[in-house]
XYZ file of C-alpha atoms in Angstrom:
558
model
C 174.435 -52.738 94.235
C 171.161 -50.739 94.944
C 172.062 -46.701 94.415
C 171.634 -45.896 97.894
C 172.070 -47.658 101.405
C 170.635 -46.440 105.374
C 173.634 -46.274 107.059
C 173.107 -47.448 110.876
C 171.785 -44.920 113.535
C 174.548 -46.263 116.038
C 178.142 -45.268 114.622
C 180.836 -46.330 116.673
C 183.217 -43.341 117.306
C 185.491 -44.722 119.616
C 185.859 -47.399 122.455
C 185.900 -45.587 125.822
C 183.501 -43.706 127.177
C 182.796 -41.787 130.679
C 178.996 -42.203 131.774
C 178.351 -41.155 135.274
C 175.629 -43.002 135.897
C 174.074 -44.708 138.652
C 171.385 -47.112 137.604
C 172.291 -46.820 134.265
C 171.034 -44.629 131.002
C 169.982 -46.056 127.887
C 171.334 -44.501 124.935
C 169.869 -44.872 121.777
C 166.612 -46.772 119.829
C 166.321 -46.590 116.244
C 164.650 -43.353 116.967
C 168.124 -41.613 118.021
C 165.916 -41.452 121.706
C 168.347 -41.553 124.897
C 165.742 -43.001 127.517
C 166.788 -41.715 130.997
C 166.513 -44.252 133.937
C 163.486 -45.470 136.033
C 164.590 -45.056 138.953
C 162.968 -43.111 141.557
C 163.567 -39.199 140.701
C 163.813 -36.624 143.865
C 160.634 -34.319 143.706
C 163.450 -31.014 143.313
C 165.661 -32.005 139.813
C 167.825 -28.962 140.895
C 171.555 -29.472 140.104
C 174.139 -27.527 141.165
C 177.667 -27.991 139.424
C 181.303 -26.801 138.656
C 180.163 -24.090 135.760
C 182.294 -22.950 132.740
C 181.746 -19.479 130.969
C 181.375 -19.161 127.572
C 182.800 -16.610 124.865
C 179.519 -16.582 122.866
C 176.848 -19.083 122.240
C 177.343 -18.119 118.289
C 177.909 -21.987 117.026
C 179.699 -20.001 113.552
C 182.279 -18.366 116.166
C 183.107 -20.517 119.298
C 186.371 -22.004 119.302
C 186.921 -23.330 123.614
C 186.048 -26.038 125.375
C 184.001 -24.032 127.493
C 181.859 -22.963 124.884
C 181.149 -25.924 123.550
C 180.112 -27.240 126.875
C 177.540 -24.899 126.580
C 176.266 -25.175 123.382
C 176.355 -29.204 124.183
C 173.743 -28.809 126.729
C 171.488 -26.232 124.845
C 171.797 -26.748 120.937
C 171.896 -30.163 119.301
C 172.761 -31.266 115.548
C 171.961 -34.007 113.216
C 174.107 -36.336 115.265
C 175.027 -36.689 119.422
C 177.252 -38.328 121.618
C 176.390 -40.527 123.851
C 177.827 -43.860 125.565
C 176.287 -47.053 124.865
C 177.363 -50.407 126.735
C 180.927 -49.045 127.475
C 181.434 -47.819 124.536
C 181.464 -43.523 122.666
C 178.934 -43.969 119.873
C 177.103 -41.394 117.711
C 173.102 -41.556 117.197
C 170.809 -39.583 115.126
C 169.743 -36.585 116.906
C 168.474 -33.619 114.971
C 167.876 -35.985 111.706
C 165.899 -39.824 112.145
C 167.633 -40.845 109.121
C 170.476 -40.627 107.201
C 171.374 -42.059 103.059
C 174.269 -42.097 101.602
C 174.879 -42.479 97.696
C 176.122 -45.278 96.157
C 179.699 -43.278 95.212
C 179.967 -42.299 99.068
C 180.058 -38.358 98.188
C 176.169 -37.340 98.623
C 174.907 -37.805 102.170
C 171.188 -36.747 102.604
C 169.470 -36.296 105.742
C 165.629 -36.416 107.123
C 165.129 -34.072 109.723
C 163.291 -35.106 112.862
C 159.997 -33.227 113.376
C 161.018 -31.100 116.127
C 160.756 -27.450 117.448
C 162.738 -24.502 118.733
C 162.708 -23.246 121.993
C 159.790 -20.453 120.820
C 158.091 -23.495 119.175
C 158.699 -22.916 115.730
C 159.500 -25.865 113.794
C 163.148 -26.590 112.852
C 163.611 -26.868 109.074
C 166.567 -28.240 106.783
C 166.832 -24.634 105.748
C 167.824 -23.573 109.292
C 171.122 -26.767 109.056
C 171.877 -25.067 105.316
C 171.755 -21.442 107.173
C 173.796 -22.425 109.924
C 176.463 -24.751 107.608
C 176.965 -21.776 105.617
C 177.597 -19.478 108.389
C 180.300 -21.347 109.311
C 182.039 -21.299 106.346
C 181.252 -17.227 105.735
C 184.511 -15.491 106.079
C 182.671 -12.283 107.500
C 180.870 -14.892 110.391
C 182.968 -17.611 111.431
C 186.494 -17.112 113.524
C 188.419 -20.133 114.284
C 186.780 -22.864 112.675
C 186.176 -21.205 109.098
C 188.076 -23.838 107.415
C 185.892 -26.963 109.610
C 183.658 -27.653 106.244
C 187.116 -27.957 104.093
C 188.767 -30.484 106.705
C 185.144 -32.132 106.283
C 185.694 -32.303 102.500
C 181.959 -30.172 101.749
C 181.990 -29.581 98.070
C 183.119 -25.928 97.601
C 184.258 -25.323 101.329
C 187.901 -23.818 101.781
C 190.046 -22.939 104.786
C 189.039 -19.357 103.919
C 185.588 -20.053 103.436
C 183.268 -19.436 100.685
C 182.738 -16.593 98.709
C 179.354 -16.610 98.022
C 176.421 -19.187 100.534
C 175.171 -20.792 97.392
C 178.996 -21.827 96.555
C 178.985 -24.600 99.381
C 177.628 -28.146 98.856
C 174.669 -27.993 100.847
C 170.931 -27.720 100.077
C 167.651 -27.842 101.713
C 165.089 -30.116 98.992
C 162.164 -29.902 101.120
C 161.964 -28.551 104.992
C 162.408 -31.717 106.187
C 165.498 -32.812 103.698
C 169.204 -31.776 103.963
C 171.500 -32.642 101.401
C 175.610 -32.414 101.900
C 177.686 -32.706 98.642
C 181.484 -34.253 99.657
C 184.505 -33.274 96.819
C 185.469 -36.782 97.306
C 184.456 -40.330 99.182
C 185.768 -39.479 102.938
C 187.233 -41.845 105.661
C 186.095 -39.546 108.503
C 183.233 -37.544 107.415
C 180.741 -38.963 110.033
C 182.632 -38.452 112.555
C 182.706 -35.059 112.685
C 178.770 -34.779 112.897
C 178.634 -34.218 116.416
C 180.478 -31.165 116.078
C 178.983 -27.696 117.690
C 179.336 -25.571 114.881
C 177.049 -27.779 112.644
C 173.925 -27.273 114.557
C 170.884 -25.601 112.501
C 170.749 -22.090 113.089
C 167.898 -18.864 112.766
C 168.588 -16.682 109.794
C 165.677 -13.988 111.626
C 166.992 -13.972 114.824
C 170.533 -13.636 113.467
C 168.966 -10.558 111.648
C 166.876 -9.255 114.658
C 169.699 -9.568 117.343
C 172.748 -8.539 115.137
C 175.543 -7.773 116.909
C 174.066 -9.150 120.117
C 173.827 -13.218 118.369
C 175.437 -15.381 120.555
C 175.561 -12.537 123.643
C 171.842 -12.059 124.339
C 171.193 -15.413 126.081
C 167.299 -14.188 126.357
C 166.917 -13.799 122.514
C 168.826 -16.843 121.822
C 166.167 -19.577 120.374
C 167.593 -23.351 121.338
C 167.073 -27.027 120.111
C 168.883 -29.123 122.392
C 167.712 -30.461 125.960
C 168.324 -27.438 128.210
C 168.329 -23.343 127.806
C 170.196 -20.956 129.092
C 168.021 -18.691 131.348
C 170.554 -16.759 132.953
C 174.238 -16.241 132.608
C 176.697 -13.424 135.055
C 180.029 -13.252 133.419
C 182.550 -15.296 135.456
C 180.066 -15.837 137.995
C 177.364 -18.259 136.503
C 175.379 -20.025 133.899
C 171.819 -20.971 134.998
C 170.324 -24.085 132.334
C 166.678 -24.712 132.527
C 164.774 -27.843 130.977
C 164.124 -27.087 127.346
C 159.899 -27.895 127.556
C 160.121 -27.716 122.955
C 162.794 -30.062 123.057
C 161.969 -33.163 121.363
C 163.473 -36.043 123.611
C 162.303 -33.791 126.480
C 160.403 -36.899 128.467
C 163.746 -38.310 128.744
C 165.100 -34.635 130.432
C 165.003 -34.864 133.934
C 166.370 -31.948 135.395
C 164.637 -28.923 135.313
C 167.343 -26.566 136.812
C 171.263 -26.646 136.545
C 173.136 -23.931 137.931
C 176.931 -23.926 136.613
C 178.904 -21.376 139.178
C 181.975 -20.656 137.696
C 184.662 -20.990 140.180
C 188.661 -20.930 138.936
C 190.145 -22.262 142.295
C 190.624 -25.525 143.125
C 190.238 -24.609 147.039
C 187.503 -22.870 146.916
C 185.353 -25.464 144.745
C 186.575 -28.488 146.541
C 185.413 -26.826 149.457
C 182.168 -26.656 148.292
C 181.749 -29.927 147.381
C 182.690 -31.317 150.647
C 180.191 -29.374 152.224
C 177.787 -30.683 149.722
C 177.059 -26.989 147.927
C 178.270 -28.409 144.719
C 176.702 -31.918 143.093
C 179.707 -32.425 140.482
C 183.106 -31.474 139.910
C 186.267 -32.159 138.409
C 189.740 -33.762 139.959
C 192.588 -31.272 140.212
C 195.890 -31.987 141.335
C 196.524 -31.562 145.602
C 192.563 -32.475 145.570
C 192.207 -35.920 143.368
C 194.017 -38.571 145.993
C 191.829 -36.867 148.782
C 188.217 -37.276 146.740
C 189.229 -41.189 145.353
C 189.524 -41.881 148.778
C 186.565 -40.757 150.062
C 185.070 -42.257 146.683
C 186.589 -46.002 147.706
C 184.898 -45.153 151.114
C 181.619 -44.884 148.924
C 181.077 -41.554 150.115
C 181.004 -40.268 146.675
C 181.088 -41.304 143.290
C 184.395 -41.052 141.087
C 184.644 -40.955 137.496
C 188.113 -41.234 135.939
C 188.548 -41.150 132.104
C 190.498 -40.125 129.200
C 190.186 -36.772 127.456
C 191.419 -37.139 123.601
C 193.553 -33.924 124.314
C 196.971 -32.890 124.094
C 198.197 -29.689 125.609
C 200.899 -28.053 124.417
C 203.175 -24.534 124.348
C 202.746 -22.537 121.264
C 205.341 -20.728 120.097
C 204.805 -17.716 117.921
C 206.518 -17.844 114.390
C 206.108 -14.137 114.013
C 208.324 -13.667 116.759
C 212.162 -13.253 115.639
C 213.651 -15.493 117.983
C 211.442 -17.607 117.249
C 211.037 -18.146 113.035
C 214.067 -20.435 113.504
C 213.600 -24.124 113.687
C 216.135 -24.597 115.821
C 215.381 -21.992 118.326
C 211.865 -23.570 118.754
C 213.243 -27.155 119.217
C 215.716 -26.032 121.879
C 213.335 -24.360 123.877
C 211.019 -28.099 123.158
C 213.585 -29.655 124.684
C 215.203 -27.776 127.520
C 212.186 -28.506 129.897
C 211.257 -31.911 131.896
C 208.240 -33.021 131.008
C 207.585 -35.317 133.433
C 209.130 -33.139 136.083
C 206.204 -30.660 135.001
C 203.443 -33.335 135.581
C 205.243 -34.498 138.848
C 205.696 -31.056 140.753
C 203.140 -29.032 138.630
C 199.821 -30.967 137.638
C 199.961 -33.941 139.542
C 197.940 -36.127 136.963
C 197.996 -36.491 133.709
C 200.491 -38.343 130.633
C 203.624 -37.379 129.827
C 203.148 -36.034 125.792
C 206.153 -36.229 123.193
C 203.924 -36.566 120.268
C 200.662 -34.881 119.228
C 198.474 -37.457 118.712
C 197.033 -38.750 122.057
C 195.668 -42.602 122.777
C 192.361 -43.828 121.370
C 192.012 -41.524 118.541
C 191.785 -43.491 115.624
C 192.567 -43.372 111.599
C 190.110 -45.690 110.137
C 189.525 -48.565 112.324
C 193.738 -48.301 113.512
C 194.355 -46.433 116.818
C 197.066 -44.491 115.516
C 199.121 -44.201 118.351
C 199.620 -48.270 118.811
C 200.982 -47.751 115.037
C 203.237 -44.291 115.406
C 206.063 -43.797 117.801
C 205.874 -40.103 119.050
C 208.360 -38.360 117.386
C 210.168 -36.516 119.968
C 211.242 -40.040 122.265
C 214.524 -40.815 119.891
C 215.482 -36.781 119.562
C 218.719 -36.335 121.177
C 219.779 -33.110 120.101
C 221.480 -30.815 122.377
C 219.231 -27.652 123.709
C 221.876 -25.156 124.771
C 223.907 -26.290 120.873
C 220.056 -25.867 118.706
C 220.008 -22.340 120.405
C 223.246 -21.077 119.448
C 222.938 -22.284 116.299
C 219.856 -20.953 115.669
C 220.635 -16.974 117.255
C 223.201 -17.623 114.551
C 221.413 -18.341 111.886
C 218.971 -15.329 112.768
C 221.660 -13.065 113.748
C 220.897 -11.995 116.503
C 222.998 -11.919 119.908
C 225.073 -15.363 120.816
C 223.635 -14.227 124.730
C 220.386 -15.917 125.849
C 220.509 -13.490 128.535
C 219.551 -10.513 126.087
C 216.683 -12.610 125.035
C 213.198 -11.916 126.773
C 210.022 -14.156 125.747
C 206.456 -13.383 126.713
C 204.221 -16.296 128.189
C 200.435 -16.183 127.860
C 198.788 -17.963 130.702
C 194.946 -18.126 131.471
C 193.734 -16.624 134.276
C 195.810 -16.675 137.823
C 194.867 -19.446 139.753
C 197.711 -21.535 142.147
C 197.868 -24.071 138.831
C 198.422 -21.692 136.224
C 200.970 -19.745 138.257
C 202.878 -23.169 139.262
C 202.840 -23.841 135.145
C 204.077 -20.487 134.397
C 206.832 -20.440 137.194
C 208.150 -23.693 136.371
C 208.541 -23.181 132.587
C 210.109 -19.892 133.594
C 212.406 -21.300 135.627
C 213.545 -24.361 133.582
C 214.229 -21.996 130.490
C 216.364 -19.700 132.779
C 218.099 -22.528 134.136
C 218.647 -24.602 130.903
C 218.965 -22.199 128.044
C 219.819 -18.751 129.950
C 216.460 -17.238 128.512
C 214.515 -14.796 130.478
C 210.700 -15.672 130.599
C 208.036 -12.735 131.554
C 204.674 -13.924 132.629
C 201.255 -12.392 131.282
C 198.329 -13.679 133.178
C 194.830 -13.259 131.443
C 191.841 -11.174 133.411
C 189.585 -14.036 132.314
C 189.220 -17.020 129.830
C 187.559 -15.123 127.423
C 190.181 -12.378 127.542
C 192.575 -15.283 127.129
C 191.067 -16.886 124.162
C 190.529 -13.400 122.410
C 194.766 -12.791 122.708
C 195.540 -16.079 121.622
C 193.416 -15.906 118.746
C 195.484 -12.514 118.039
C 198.982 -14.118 118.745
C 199.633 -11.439 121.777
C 202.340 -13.826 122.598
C 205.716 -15.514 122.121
C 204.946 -18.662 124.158
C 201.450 -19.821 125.015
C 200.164 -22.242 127.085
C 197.231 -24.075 124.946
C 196.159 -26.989 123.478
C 193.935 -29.139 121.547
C 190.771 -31.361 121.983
C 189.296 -33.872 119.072
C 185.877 -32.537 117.883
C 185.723 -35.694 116.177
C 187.413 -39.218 116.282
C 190.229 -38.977 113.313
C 193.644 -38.209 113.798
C 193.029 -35.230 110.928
C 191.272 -33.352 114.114
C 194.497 -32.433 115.212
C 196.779 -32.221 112.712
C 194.454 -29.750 110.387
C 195.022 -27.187 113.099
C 198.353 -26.480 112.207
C 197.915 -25.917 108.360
C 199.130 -22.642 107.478
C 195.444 -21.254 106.762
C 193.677 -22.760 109.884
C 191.762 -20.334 112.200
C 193.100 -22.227 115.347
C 196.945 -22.245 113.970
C 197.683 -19.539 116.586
C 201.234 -19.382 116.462
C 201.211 -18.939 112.667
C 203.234 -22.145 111.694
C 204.049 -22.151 108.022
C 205.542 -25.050 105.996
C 204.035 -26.216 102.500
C 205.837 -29.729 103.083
C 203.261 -30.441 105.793
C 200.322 -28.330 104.598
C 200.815 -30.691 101.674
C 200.749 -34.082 103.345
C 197.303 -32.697 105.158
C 195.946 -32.257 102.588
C 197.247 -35.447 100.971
C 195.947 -37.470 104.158
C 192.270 -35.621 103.971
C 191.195 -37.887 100.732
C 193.282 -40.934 101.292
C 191.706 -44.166 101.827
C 193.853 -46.200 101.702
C 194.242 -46.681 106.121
C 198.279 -47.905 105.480
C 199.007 -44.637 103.007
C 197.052 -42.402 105.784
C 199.404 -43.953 108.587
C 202.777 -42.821 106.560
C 201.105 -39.554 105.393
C 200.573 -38.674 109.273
C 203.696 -40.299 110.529
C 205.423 -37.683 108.119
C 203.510 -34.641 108.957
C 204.063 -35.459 113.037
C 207.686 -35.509 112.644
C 207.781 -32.524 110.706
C 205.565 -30.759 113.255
C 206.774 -31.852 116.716
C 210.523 -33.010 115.946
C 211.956 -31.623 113.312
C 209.898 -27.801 113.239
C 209.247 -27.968 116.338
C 205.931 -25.979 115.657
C 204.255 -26.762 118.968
C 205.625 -28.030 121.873
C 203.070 -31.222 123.447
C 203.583 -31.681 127.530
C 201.132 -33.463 128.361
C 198.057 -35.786 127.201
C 195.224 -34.926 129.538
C 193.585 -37.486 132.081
C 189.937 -36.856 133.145
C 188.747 -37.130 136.966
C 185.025 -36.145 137.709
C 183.665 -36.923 140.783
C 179.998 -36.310 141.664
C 177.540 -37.146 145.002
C 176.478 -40.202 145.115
C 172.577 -38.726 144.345
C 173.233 -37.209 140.805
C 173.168 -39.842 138.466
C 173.451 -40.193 134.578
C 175.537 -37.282 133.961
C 177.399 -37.569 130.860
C 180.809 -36.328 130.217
C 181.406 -36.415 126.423
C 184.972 -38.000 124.693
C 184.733 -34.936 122.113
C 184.103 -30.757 122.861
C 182.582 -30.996 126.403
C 182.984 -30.959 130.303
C 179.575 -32.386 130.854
C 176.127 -33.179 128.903
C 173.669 -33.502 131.262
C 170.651 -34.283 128.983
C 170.444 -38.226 130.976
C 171.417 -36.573 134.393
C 168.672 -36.809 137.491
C 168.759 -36.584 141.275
C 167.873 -39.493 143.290
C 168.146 -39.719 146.890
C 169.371 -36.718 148.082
């Protein structure tokens, strides 16, 4: 066996994919290239879109989905996304080539000649700078345990204590070098992730406090740049000219306005003001119809997401087991999807469809846990007040909900939970409605709750994606769930190879989680609808940590 092998440029991440294309784009030579179409391109690449705001365009510290929609659009790693005939596959981006060692545990990388956005050239030093950022306990929030679940030599869910302590090295400028504790089943996978893009170690040092807010002294890699940004109002992208696949960028302009009712940006479409959004409830039978008509184009897909309620263990009321399952239990689910959301798939597990342990889909293989619990609600909560000794009357019991910002969806959510816990369990529910999604994230992050309503996207294709958020030391384990048992079997199912020991392993931890804890509460798996005018073609919208990569998107026809 020679000591070292090129792995393939193309690695399959997962079968499904949602491409919004028109003629078709090309993803992928042995270049890592994603060639846009030929088709005729309107003089004015100007695209105007459903926007998202972002917390902070600091890779080491963004932990939302509308973050990373940003960062997917103006920063790019050694790895990207993209969908290749029908099918979610990974290409070299930011590297041309990647090695791995003969005992699977060194993985060393040739970086593409490319440039920043102020045309310096990006070095391997800049991927070591911005790896170890991540994994600096005095940088990174949410995700300072990501190089752990990875399995980086010296990375731990509380980070490193010193840079030079994590497995990563630059040899030359153009060389990067990872170091793995052990041969990993998933390890590639997670390449696309946001938080392992290269990063500046001077303009860290010259903006300071201001990294990741001042958009103008931000430097980029990736296809796009953000030229302007209005909190809750808009984020204005503009063609990255440094870029190194930039002959393949064909819009110059995107303007993201970011608008939280479903009215008011339906409205705008119709009237042609906005090129693409996405399907909401009341709104999604309307726009497939008028998509069937071929008056636009509709885009349905599946988001590897589960959303769930997150119930604070800090909370006295609810550090009891059985306390948390009855209040799991004492709600319809599918009511909630029927009168509430409209769309979507019922969740009693935590795992969704299509994510995959090795080359199983693990749901096909696992039962969700919470389909053959019977137990009583209105019994677990008595028993449980017991046990914590507090008073036998719901009544006297008063839990806080943390909701995103007020819109007619989040306020039918909150209502209905409200109401079902009255109903079923006598509890009294008061409603807390964030200013903003930033404001949101920021008190979820501080558990300044008893109930939230959250959840959880892959940012990579492996079932440990999810359940590593609910280890006892995991940044994103906002409700503070505690139990060694399952921390144990994580970390248990992080080095297994062996794809029929993994399945158990994970079988184990999601019945400890979801039926017998009841640590988190999954509703519902999410469903994807975009729908965009027929004249914006090859817009992308990414499986894993995006609304939309628009790298391949043009206008044709307008």
């Amino acid at each position: 066996m020679k000591s070292k092998k090129i792995v393939s440029v193309l690695i399959v991440a997962l079968v499904l994919s949602v491409a919004l294309v028109g003629c078709g784009a090309k993803s992928g030579d042995s270049a890592g290239a994603t060639k846009s179409t030929e088709a005729k391109l309107d003089a004015d690449q100007t695209a105007n879109i459903l926007g998202y705001d972002y917390t902070s365009l600091d890779p080491a510290v963004v932990n939302d989905h509308e973050s990373f929609t940003t960062l997917t659009n103006v920063d790019e790693g050694l790895m990207r996304e993209v969908s290749k005939d029908g099918k979610t596959i990974s290409i070299l981006a930011g590297a041309d080539k990647m090695t791995v060692s003969a005992d699977h545990k060194v993985y060393t990388f040739h970086i593409r000649a490319s440039k920043w956005s102020d045309g310096k050239a990006i070095r391997a030093q800049d991927y070591v700078y911005g790896w170890q950022r991540l994994a600096n306990p005095k940088v990174s929030q949410d995700y300072l345990g990501m190089l752990n679940e990875m399995g980086v030599k010296g990375a731990t869910d509380t980070g490193v204590a010193k840079p030079s302590d994590l497995g990563v090295k630059a040899i030359d400028d153009n060389t990067f070098q990872v170091t793995l504790n052990a041969p990993s089943a998933y390890f590639e996978s997670t390449l696309n992730f946001k938080g392992l893009v290269p990063q500046r170690e001077d303009i860290v040092k010259k903006l300071g406090d201001q990294y990741g807010q001042d958009f103008k002294g931000m430097v980029y890699n990736g296809p796009f740049v953000v030229s302007d940004h209005v909190k809750s109002a808009k984020v204005v992208y503009t063609k990255n000219d440094k870029y190194w696949d930039a002959a393949n960028v064909k819009l110059t302009t995107v303007n993201a306005q970011i608008i939280d009712e479903p009215a008011t940006y339906n409205k705008m479409f119709d009237a042609g003001e906005l090129d693409m959004i996405k399907g909401d409830t009341d709104y999604t039978a309307a726009l497939q119809k008028k998509a069937t008509a071929g008056e636009i184009s509709y885009f349905k897909g599946y988001d590897p997401s589960v959303y769930y309620y997150i119930f604070n263990n800090k909370t006295k009321a609810l550090s009891n087991a059985k306390v948390r399952k009855a209040l799991s239990l004492a709600y319809d689910r599918q009511v909630q999807i029927n009168t509430v959301f409209k769309q979507h798939y019922v969740a009693e597990g935590l795992i969704p469809s299509k994510i995959m342990l090795g080359k199983v889909e693990y749901r096909t293989s696992v039962p969700e846990p919470l389909k053959t619990v019977k137990d009583d609600p209105k019994t677990l909560l008595a028993e449980g007040l017991k046990e914590l000794g507090l008073s036998p009357d719901p009544s006297k019991i008063t839990l806080k909900l943390l909701m995103p910002k007020a819109t007619s969806l989040s306020t039918a959510q909150a209502q209905f939970i409200q109401a079902q816990y009255k109903k079923n369990l006598g509890i009294n529910v008061s409603i807390t409605y964030s200013v903003d999604q930033p404001s949101y994230f920021a008190a979820r992050t501080k558990a300044e709750f008893d109930i939230c309503a959250g959840g959880w996207g892959a940012d990579y294709n492996d079932v440990i994606s999810f359940f590593n958020v609910f280890t006892s030391k995991n940044g994103n384990n906002n409700g503070k769930y505690n139990n060694p048992a399952y921390d144990a079997l994580i970390a248990k199912g992080k080095t297994e190879l062996d794809t029929t020991k993994r399945l158990a392993i994970f079988k184990e931890a999601e019945e400890i989680l979801v039926a017998k804890d009841a640590g988190v509460s999954p509703y519902y798996y999410k469903a994807t609808n975009s729908f965009t005018q027929n004249y914006l073609k090859g817009a992308y919208v990414p499986l894993f940590g995006a609304w939309f990569d628009l790298k391949t998107a043009y206008i044709s026809g307008k």
